[in-house]
Amino acid sequence: MEMITRPRRLRSSENLRRMVRETRMDPSSLMYPMFVMEGTDKVEEISSMPGQYRYTVDRMEEKLYRLADAGVGSVMLFGIPNDKDEVGSGAYAENGIVQQALQKAKQAVPNLFYVSDVCMCEYTSHGHCGILHGHDVDNDKTLDYLAKIAVSQVQAGSDMVAPSDMMDGRVAAIREGLDRNGYTNTPIMSYAVKYASAFYGPFRDAADSAPAFGDRKTYQMDYHNSREGIKEALLDVEEGADIIMVKPAMSFLDMVARVREVVDVPVATYSVSGEYAMVKAAAANGWIDEERIICEMAVSAYRAGTNIYETYFAEEVARFMKEGRIG
Ligand code: PBG
């Protein structure tokens, strides 16, 4: 059989396979989403996300140390306030839950990079990501609040803000707010390509943030669309986004690849709560090999072109990278 090119040649040993790997990763590019709640001395497991917890501020440290130890680069903080109101005032309160968590985390484990999610849905009584006008979210009114939230998070110590609300013009509004307050060097990671997705289900349990009526389809994107995602990504870069995120990850890797091609800023993708829950449920039933699935999900996100990978499995993925199992 005459055959000059035999792809199998480069697969013939573990050493060789490692040598020719196309996708190289480093734990410093991993981001871990973490939930903080009010109160003291409590760590509560999230029922739809076994192995993930809500921490009170005084109990965050144990997890932060483990993440830093594993080499994970960054943590994104989500706050779960006790009290919610129409305008989500807990999101920009000086002593709000995320503000407290940022102060504590920065002081306790300063070698991690802290990102704060800028959104209102965990803080509003109606569970929508903005200020309501009747049953609709008032885009332009919401912008002032988002800028206020971002500024208050940075004042509390946030290293980078990540707006996830999907209002039009919010990157520009947040940039202006930060600059006006002297935070010209604080980057914005925009959830630019965020789809209205059932994959967020377990998160909404965790953060108690499901909308009280309707859904998020008037602000989050329709998952039939990809050109629209490119439009969103380019718009946000123009408005000053420093990093562009695609979310969810697993069912949207086509968008990670497309966005990676059209923007010149780093690209992030967020493997969301539903992705985590599916892996955990199937693994608990003995239907899949959890560790191998985690590896494939992570590598496929990087292979699609992501530069930053946000995942509830960050600690595990960091370990697999260090062990040389992947990366
Ligand atoms: C806030 C926000 C959500 C998620 C991240 N930021 C929920 C939503 O948009 O409904 C979801 C993350 C996850 O599912 O892990 N808007």
Short mmCIF file of C-alpha atoms and ligand atoms in Angstrom, two decimals:
data_model
loop_
_atom_site.label_atom_id
_atom_site.label_comp_id
_atom_site.label_asym_id
_atom_site.label_seq_id
_atom_site.Cartn_x
_atom_site.Cartn_y
_atom_site.Cartn_z
CA MET A 1 0.00 0.00 0.00
CA GLU A 2 1.62 3.23 -1.11
CA MET A 3 0.65 6.05 1.20
CA ILE A 4 2.89 8.99 1.96
CA THR A 5 0.73 10.75 4.48
CA ARG A 6 -0.32 8.59 7.38
CA PRO A 7 -1.94 10.68 10.12
CA ARG A 8 -1.60 7.77 12.55
CA ARG A 9 2.21 8.15 12.53
CA LEU A 10 1.95 11.13 14.87
CA ARG A 11 -0.36 9.26 17.22
CA SER A 12 1.85 6.29 17.84
CA SER A 13 3.07 7.06 21.38
CA GLU A 14 2.08 9.19 24.33
CA ASN A 15 5.29 11.22 24.09
CA LEU A 16 4.74 11.97 20.44
CA ARG A 17 1.07 12.81 20.94
CA ARG A 18 2.05 15.28 23.63
CA MET A 19 4.71 16.82 21.43
CA VAL A 20 2.30 17.58 18.62
CA ARG A 21 -0.63 18.78 20.68
CA GLU A 22 -2.16 21.82 19.06
CA THR A 23 -3.95 23.14 22.10
CA ARG A 24 -1.82 24.29 25.01
CA MET A 25 -3.37 25.55 28.20
CA ASP A 26 -2.35 26.96 31.50
CA PRO A 27 -4.31 27.09 34.78
CA SER A 28 -3.78 30.85 34.98
CA SER A 29 -6.43 31.18 32.27
CA LEU A 30 -9.06 29.46 34.43
CA MET A 31 -11.75 31.46 36.17
CA TYR A 32 -13.93 30.10 38.97
CA PRO A 33 -17.48 31.40 39.60
CA MET A 34 -18.24 31.63 43.29
CA PHE A 35 -21.42 32.46 45.23
CA VAL A 36 -21.35 34.48 48.42
CA MET A 37 -24.25 35.00 50.77
CA GLU A 38 -25.00 37.03 53.86
CA GLY A 39 -24.67 35.66 57.36
CA THR A 40 -21.84 34.01 59.22
CA ASP A 41 -20.15 30.65 59.37
CA LYS A 42 -22.19 28.94 56.69
CA VAL A 43 -21.30 26.86 53.67
CA GLU A 44 -24.43 25.62 51.91
CA GLU A 45 -24.43 23.11 49.11
CA ILE A 46 -26.45 24.13 46.04
CA SER A 47 -28.91 21.31 45.48
CA SER A 48 -28.88 21.39 41.68
CA MET A 49 -25.08 21.75 41.63
CA PRO A 50 -23.66 19.04 43.90
CA GLY A 51 -20.12 19.96 44.96
CA GLN A 52 -20.78 23.72 44.59
CA TYR A 53 -21.58 25.91 47.58
CA ARG A 54 -22.77 29.28 48.73
CA TYR A 55 -20.29 30.72 51.21
CA THR A 56 -20.69 33.38 53.84
CA VAL A 57 -17.89 35.93 53.63
CA ASP A 58 -16.09 34.53 56.66
CA ARG A 59 -15.97 31.07 55.09
CA MET A 60 -14.78 31.94 51.58
CA GLU A 61 -11.13 31.63 52.39
CA GLU A 62 -10.94 27.84 52.44
CA LYS A 63 -12.08 27.64 48.82
CA LEU A 64 -9.97 30.61 47.72
CA TYR A 65 -6.84 28.98 49.13
CA ARG A 66 -7.56 25.75 47.31
CA LEU A 67 -8.10 27.60 44.03
CA ALA A 68 -4.90 29.60 44.40
CA ASP A 69 -3.05 26.46 45.34
CA ALA A 70 -4.30 24.66 42.24
CA GLY A 71 -3.04 27.57 40.12
CA VAL A 72 -6.45 28.91 39.08
CA GLY A 73 -5.93 32.50 37.98
CA SER A 74 -9.17 34.26 38.79
CA VAL A 75 -12.46 34.14 40.65
CA MET A 76 -15.75 35.70 39.62
CA LEU A 77 -17.94 36.66 42.55
CA PHE A 78 -21.73 36.54 42.63
CA GLY A 79 -23.63 37.96 45.56
CA ILE A 80 -26.83 36.61 47.05
CA PRO A 81 -28.39 39.36 49.17
CA ASN A 82 -30.96 38.78 51.89
CA ASP A 83 -33.10 41.68 50.76
CA LYS A 84 -34.18 42.51 47.26
CA ASP A 85 -36.04 45.52 45.91
CA GLU A 86 -37.39 46.99 42.66
CA VAL A 87 -34.12 48.70 41.71
CA GLY A 88 -31.66 46.14 43.07
CA SER A 89 -30.10 48.63 45.47
CA GLY A 90 -28.16 45.83 47.18
CA ALA A 91 -26.02 45.61 44.06
CA TYR A 92 -24.44 49.01 44.64
CA ALA A 93 -24.69 49.29 48.43
CA GLU A 94 -21.39 50.23 50.00
CA ASN A 95 -21.74 47.33 52.38
CA GLY A 96 -23.45 45.03 49.87
CA ILE A 97 -22.68 41.34 49.86
CA VAL A 98 -20.34 41.39 46.86
CA GLN A 99 -18.59 44.50 48.15
CA GLN A 100 -17.96 42.77 51.49
CA ALA A 101 -16.78 39.63 49.72
CA LEU A 102 -14.38 41.59 47.50
CA GLN A 103 -12.83 43.36 50.45
CA LYS A 104 -12.39 40.15 52.37
CA ALA A 105 -11.10 38.09 49.44
CA LYS A 106 -8.57 40.68 48.32
CA GLN A 107 -7.17 40.93 51.79
CA ALA A 108 -7.23 37.19 52.57
CA VAL A 109 -5.95 35.77 49.27
CA PRO A 110 -4.46 38.68 47.32
CA ASN A 111 -2.70 36.58 44.71
CA LEU A 112 -5.96 35.72 42.91
CA PHE A 113 -7.52 38.10 40.37
CA TYR A 114 -11.06 39.08 41.33
CA VAL A 115 -13.80 39.71 38.82
CA SER A 116 -17.27 40.92 39.71
CA ASP A 117 -20.43 40.14 37.75
CA VAL A 118 -22.31 43.36 37.03
CA CYS A 119 -26.00 42.56 36.91
CA MET A 120 -29.16 43.25 38.82
CA CYS A 121 -31.11 40.00 38.65
CA GLU A 122 -29.81 38.63 41.96
CA TYR A 123 -30.78 41.90 43.64
CA THR A 124 -34.16 42.79 42.15
CA SER A 125 -37.43 41.62 43.68
CA HIS A 126 -38.74 40.83 40.16
CA GLY A 127 -35.60 38.93 39.11
CA HIS A 128 -35.05 40.87 35.89
CA CYS A 129 -31.66 42.28 34.92
CA GLY A 130 -32.71 45.93 34.92
CA ILE A 131 -35.15 48.63 35.92
CA LEU A 132 -38.71 47.83 34.92
CA HIS A 133 -41.08 50.00 33.00
CA GLY A 134 -44.34 48.09 33.19
CA HIS A 135 -43.32 44.57 32.23
CA ASP A 136 -40.42 45.66 30.08
CA VAL A 137 -36.85 46.39 31.11
CA ASP A 138 -36.05 50.04 30.48
CA ASN A 139 -32.69 49.86 28.72
CA ASP A 140 -31.42 53.41 29.12
CA LYS A 141 -32.57 53.85 32.69
CA THR A 142 -30.79 50.60 33.59
CA LEU A 143 -27.47 51.92 32.24
CA ASP A 144 -27.06 54.45 35.07
CA TYR A 145 -27.54 51.68 37.60
CA LEU A 146 -25.08 49.35 35.91
CA ALA A 147 -22.42 52.06 35.93
CA LYS A 148 -23.15 52.70 39.60
CA ILE A 149 -22.85 48.98 40.42
CA ALA A 150 -19.54 48.68 38.56
CA VAL A 151 -18.06 51.71 40.31
CA SER A 152 -19.11 50.46 43.74
CA GLN A 153 -17.57 47.02 43.05
CA VAL A 154 -14.29 48.55 41.95
CA GLN A 155 -14.29 50.79 45.02
CA ALA A 156 -14.62 47.61 47.09
CA GLY A 157 -11.61 46.07 45.33
CA SER A 158 -12.80 44.36 42.16
CA ASP A 159 -9.96 43.91 39.66
CA MET A 160 -12.26 43.65 36.66
CA VAL A 161 -15.98 44.11 36.07
CA ALA A 162 -18.07 41.76 33.94
CA PRO A 163 -21.46 43.09 32.81
CA SER A 164 -23.84 40.20 32.10
CA ASP A 165 -27.15 42.02 31.68
CA MET A 166 -27.14 42.39 27.86
CA MET A 167 -28.49 45.95 27.81
CA ASP A 168 -27.51 48.01 24.77
CA GLY A 169 -24.77 50.54 25.43
CA ARG A 170 -23.80 49.26 28.86
CA VAL A 171 -20.10 48.84 28.14
CA ALA A 172 -19.82 52.51 27.16
CA ALA A 173 -21.87 53.55 30.20
CA ILE A 174 -19.71 51.49 32.57
CA ARG A 175 -16.47 52.70 30.96
CA GLU A 176 -17.58 56.28 31.39
CA GLY A 177 -18.60 55.69 35.00
CA LEU A 178 -15.30 54.02 35.87
CA ASP A 179 -13.22 56.68 34.12
CA ARG A 180 -15.11 59.51 35.78
CA ASN A 181 -14.21 57.98 39.13
CA GLY A 182 -10.56 57.58 38.25
CA TYR A 183 -10.63 53.87 37.44
CA THR A 184 -9.26 54.24 33.94
CA ASN A 185 -7.15 51.11 34.33
CA THR A 186 -9.88 48.72 35.42
CA PRO A 187 -10.78 46.41 32.54
CA ILE A 188 -14.26 45.41 31.42
CA MET A 189 -14.97 41.84 30.41
CA SER A 190 -18.24 41.99 28.54
CA TYR A 191 -20.61 39.05 28.33
CA ALA A 192 -21.14 40.29 24.77
CA VAL A 193 -22.50 37.09 23.28
CA LYS A 194 -24.88 35.85 25.91
CA TYR A 195 -27.77 33.68 24.83
CA ALA A 196 -31.14 33.28 26.53
CA SER A 197 -30.50 29.75 27.69
CA ALA A 198 -32.00 26.95 29.73
CA PHE A 199 -28.43 26.12 30.74
CA TYR A 200 -28.67 28.85 33.40
CA GLY A 201 -31.36 26.95 35.33
CA PRO A 202 -29.27 25.73 38.26
CA PHE A 203 -27.61 29.16 38.65
CA ARG A 204 -31.00 30.73 39.14
CA ASP A 205 -31.68 28.22 41.92
CA ALA A 206 -28.31 29.01 43.44
CA ALA A 207 -28.77 32.78 43.28
CA ASP A 208 -32.54 32.80 43.63
CA SER A 209 -32.68 34.99 40.54
CA ALA A 210 -35.33 33.48 38.26
CA PRO A 211 -37.54 36.22 36.77
CA ALA A 212 -40.85 36.53 38.61
CA PHE A 213 -42.68 36.86 35.27
CA GLY A 214 -41.73 36.39 31.63
CA ASP A 215 -38.20 35.52 30.57
CA ARG A 216 -34.97 37.20 29.49
CA LYS A 217 -35.55 36.95 25.75
CA THR A 218 -35.94 40.68 25.20
CA TYR A 219 -32.35 41.24 26.29
CA GLN A 220 -30.42 37.96 26.01
CA MET A 221 -29.83 36.61 22.51
CA ASP A 222 -31.89 34.14 20.50
CA TYR A 223 -29.84 30.96 20.17
CA HIS A 224 -30.75 30.61 16.50
CA ASN A 225 -28.46 33.54 15.72
CA SER A 226 -24.76 33.74 15.11
CA ARG A 227 -24.26 36.85 12.96
CA GLU A 228 -26.02 38.81 15.68
CA GLY A 229 -23.39 37.56 18.13
CA ILE A 230 -20.65 38.99 15.92
CA LYS A 231 -22.52 42.29 15.85
CA GLU A 232 -22.71 42.30 19.66
CA ALA A 233 -19.03 41.42 20.03
CA LEU A 234 -17.87 44.16 17.64
CA LEU A 235 -20.16 46.74 19.22
CA ASP A 236 -18.81 46.00 22.68
CA VAL A 237 -15.20 46.24 21.51
CA GLU A 238 -16.05 49.61 19.99
CA GLU A 239 -17.60 50.71 23.29
CA GLY A 240 -14.40 49.79 25.10
CA ALA A 241 -14.72 46.16 26.19
CA ASP A 242 -11.28 44.72 26.99
CA ILE A 243 -12.34 41.08 26.89
CA ILE A 244 -15.31 39.50 25.10
CA MET A 245 -17.18 36.56 26.55
CA VAL A 246 -19.36 33.94 24.89
CA LYS A 247 -21.88 32.16 27.11
CA PRO A 248 -22.84 29.33 27.58
CA ALA A 249 -19.80 27.42 26.34
CA MET A 250 -20.51 23.85 25.32
CA SER A 251 -23.39 24.39 22.88
CA PHE A 252 -21.91 27.65 21.60
CA LEU A 253 -18.34 26.76 20.67
CA ASP A 254 -19.07 27.79 17.07
CA MET A 255 -19.45 31.31 18.47
CA VAL A 256 -16.22 31.07 20.42
CA ALA A 257 -14.43 30.20 17.18
CA ARG A 258 -16.14 32.91 15.16
CA VAL A 259 -15.66 35.62 17.75
CA ARG A 260 -12.00 34.60 18.17
CA GLU A 261 -11.54 35.34 14.46
CA VAL A 262 -13.16 38.75 14.37
CA VAL A 263 -11.96 40.52 17.52
CA ASP A 264 -8.43 41.39 18.57
CA VAL A 265 -9.11 41.28 22.31
CA PRO A 266 -8.93 38.16 24.53
CA VAL A 267 -11.97 35.88 24.32
CA ALA A 268 -13.52 34.15 27.31
CA THR A 269 -16.19 31.49 27.53
CA TYR A 270 -18.28 30.47 30.52
CA SER A 271 -19.24 26.86 31.02
CA VAL A 272 -22.43 27.55 32.93
CA SER A 273 -24.38 25.91 35.72
CA GLY A 274 -26.47 23.62 33.50
CA GLU A 275 -23.36 22.19 31.90
CA TYR A 276 -21.97 21.45 35.34
CA ALA A 277 -25.25 19.93 36.55
CA MET A 278 -25.53 17.61 33.55
CA VAL A 279 -22.03 16.24 34.09
CA LYS A 280 -22.64 15.75 37.80
CA ALA A 281 -25.99 14.03 37.33
CA ALA A 282 -24.77 11.65 34.66
CA ALA A 283 -21.60 10.87 36.62
CA ALA A 284 -23.57 10.20 39.80
CA ASN A 285 -25.53 7.61 37.86
CA GLY A 286 -22.36 5.99 36.59
CA TRP A 287 -23.28 6.84 33.01
CA ILE A 288 -20.19 8.84 32.11
CA ASP A 289 -16.59 9.12 33.26
CA GLU A 290 -16.70 12.50 35.02
CA GLU A 291 -12.99 13.29 34.86
CA ARG A 292 -12.66 12.50 31.19
CA ILE A 293 -15.76 14.51 30.34
CA ILE A 294 -14.43 17.52 32.27
CA CYS A 295 -11.19 17.28 30.30
CA GLU A 296 -12.94 17.10 26.94
CA MET A 297 -15.21 20.02 27.74
CA ALA A 298 -12.27 22.17 28.82
CA VAL A 299 -10.00 21.29 25.93
CA SER A 300 -12.76 21.79 23.36
CA ALA A 301 -13.34 25.33 24.64
CA TYR A 302 -9.65 26.15 24.26
CA ARG A 303 -9.50 24.36 20.91
CA ALA A 304 -12.37 26.56 19.72
CA GLY A 305 -10.17 29.52 20.56
CA THR A 306 -11.03 30.69 24.03
CA ASN A 307 -8.26 32.40 25.96
CA ILE A 308 -10.04 32.35 29.31
CA TYR A 309 -12.22 29.48 30.52
CA GLU A 310 -14.70 30.08 33.30
CA THR A 311 -15.95 26.88 34.90
CA TYR A 312 -17.25 25.44 38.15
CA PHE A 313 -14.68 22.69 37.54
CA ALA A 314 -11.78 25.18 37.62
CA GLU A 315 -9.97 23.48 40.48
CA GLU A 316 -10.25 20.06 38.85
CA VAL A 317 -9.22 21.35 35.42
CA ALA A 318 -6.20 23.10 36.94
CA ARG A 319 -5.18 19.82 38.53
CA PHE A 320 -5.57 17.90 35.27
CA MET A 321 -3.45 20.52 33.52
CA LYS A 322 -0.74 20.30 36.16
CA GLU A 323 -0.73 16.51 35.99
CA GLY A 324 -0.23 16.79 32.25
CA ARG A 325 -3.42 14.92 31.55
CA ILE A 326 -4.45 17.81 29.36
CA GLY A 327 -2.66 20.92 28.18
C1 PBG B 1 -26.59 37.21 35.75
C2 PBG B 1 -25.93 35.94 35.39
C3 PBG B 1 -26.48 34.70 35.11
C4 PBG B 1 -25.43 33.81 34.93
C5 PBG B 1 -24.27 34.54 35.07
N1 PBG B 1 -24.59 35.86 35.33
C6 PBG B 1 -27.90 34.27 35.10
C7 PBG B 1 -28.80 34.68 34.03
O1 PBG B 1 -28.45 35.41 33.10
O2 PBG B 1 -29.95 34.29 34.14
C8 PBG B 1 -25.54 32.34 34.67
C9 PBG B 1 -24.35 31.54 35.05
C10 PBG B 1 -24.60 30.07 35.14
O3 PBG B 1 -25.66 29.54 34.76
O4 PBG B 1 -23.68 29.40 35.63
N2 PBG B 1 -27.40 37.76 34.82
#
